[in-house]
C-alpha positions as YAML, in Angstrom:
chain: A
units: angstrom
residues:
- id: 1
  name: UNK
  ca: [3.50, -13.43, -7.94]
- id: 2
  name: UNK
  ca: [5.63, -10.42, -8.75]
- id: 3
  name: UNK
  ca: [7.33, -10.04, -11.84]
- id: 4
  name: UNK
  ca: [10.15, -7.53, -11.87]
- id: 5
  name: UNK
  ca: [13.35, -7.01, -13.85]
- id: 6
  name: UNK
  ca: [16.78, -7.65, -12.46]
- id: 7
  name: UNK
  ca: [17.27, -3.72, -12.13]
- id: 8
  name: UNK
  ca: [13.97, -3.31, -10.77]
- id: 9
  name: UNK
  ca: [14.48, -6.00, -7.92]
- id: 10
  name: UNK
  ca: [17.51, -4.17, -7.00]
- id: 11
  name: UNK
  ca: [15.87, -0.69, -6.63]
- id: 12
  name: UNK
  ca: [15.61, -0.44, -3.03]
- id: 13
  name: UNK
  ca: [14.46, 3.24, -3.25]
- id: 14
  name: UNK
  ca: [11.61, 2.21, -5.16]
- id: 15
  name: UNK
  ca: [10.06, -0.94, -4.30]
- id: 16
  name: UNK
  ca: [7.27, -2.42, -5.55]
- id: 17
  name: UNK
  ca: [4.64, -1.32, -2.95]
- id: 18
  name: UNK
  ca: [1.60, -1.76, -1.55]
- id: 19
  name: UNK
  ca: [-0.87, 1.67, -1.43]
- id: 20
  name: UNK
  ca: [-3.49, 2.13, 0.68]
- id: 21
  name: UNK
  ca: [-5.37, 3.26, -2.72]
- id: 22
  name: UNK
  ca: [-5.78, 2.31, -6.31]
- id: 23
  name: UNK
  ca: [-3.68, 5.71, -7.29]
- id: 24
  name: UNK
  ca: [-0.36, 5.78, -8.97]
- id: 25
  name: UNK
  ca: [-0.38, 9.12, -6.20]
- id: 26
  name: UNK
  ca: [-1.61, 7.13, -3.10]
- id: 27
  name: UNK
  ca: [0.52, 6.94, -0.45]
- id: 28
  name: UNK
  ca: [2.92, 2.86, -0.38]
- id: 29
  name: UNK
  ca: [2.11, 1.89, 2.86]
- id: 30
  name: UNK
  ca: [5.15, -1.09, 2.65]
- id: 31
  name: UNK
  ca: [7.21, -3.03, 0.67]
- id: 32
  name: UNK
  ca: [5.29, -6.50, -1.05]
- id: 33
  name: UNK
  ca: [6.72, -9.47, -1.09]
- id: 34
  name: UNK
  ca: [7.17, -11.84, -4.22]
- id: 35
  name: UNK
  ca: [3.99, -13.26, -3.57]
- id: 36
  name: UNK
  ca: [0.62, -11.41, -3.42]
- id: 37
  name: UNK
  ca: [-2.88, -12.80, -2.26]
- id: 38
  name: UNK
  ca: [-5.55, -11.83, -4.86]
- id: 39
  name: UNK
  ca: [-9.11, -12.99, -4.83]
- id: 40
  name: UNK
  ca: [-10.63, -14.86, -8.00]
- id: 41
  name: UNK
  ca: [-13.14, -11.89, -8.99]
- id: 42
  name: UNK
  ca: [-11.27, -9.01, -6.72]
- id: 43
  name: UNK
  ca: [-11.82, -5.82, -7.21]
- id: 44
  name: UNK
  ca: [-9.91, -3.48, -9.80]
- id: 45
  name: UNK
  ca: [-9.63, 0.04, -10.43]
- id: 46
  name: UNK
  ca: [-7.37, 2.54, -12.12]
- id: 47
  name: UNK
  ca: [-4.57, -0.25, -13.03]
- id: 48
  name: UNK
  ca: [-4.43, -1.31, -9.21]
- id: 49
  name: UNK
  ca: [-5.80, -5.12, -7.87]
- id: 50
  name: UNK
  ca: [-6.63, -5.36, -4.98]
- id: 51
  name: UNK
  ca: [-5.02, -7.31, -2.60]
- id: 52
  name: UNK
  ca: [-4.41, -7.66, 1.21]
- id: 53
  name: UNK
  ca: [-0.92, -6.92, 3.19]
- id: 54
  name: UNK
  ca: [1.21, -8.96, 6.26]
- id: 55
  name: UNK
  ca: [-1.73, -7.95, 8.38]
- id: 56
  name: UNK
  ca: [-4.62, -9.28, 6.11]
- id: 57
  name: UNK
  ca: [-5.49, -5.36, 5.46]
- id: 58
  name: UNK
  ca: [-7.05, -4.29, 2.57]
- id: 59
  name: UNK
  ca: [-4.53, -2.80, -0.15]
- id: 60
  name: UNK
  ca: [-3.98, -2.27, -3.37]
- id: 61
  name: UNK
  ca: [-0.68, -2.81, -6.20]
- id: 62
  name: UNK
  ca: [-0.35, -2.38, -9.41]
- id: 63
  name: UNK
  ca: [-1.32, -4.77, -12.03]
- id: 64
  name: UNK
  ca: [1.53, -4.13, -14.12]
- id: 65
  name: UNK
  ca: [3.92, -5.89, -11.50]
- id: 66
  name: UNK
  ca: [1.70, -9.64, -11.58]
- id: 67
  name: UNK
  ca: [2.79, -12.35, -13.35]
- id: 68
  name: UNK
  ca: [-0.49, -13.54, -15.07]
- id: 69
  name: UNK
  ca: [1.16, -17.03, -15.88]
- id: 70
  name: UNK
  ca: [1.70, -17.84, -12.01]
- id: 71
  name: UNK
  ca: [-1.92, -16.81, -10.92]
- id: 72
  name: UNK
  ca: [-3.00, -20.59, -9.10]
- id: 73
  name: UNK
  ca: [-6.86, -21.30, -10.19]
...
């Protein structure tokens, strides 16, 4: 799940995104929703989880926007 502050949530210039790499410079390739799929051992890198978009692609977000206390086991 996403955790973002009010403010942030209503930042539509600045969404929380998904990037097509594990890069703070990587290009967002679309807005995420509130929830994100995330595999049990998935892979990390650079601050960025990976995860997969709409369209079951690959992508990454940064880890700084999950909510570690709504992660299902």
């Amino acid at each position: 799940m996403i955790e973002e502050t009010p403010e942030q949530s209503m930042d539509f210039k600045n969404p929380v995104s998904f990037k097509m790499e594990p890069s703070d410079s990587a290009p967002n390739v679309a807005p995420a929703g509130m929830q994100v799929a995330i595999r049990d051992q998935g892979r990390k890198s650079n601050g960025y989880v990976e995860t997969v978009d709409f369209a079951l692609r690959p992508r990454w977000i940064s880890a700084r926007y999950l909510a570690a206390d709504h992660i299902k086991t």
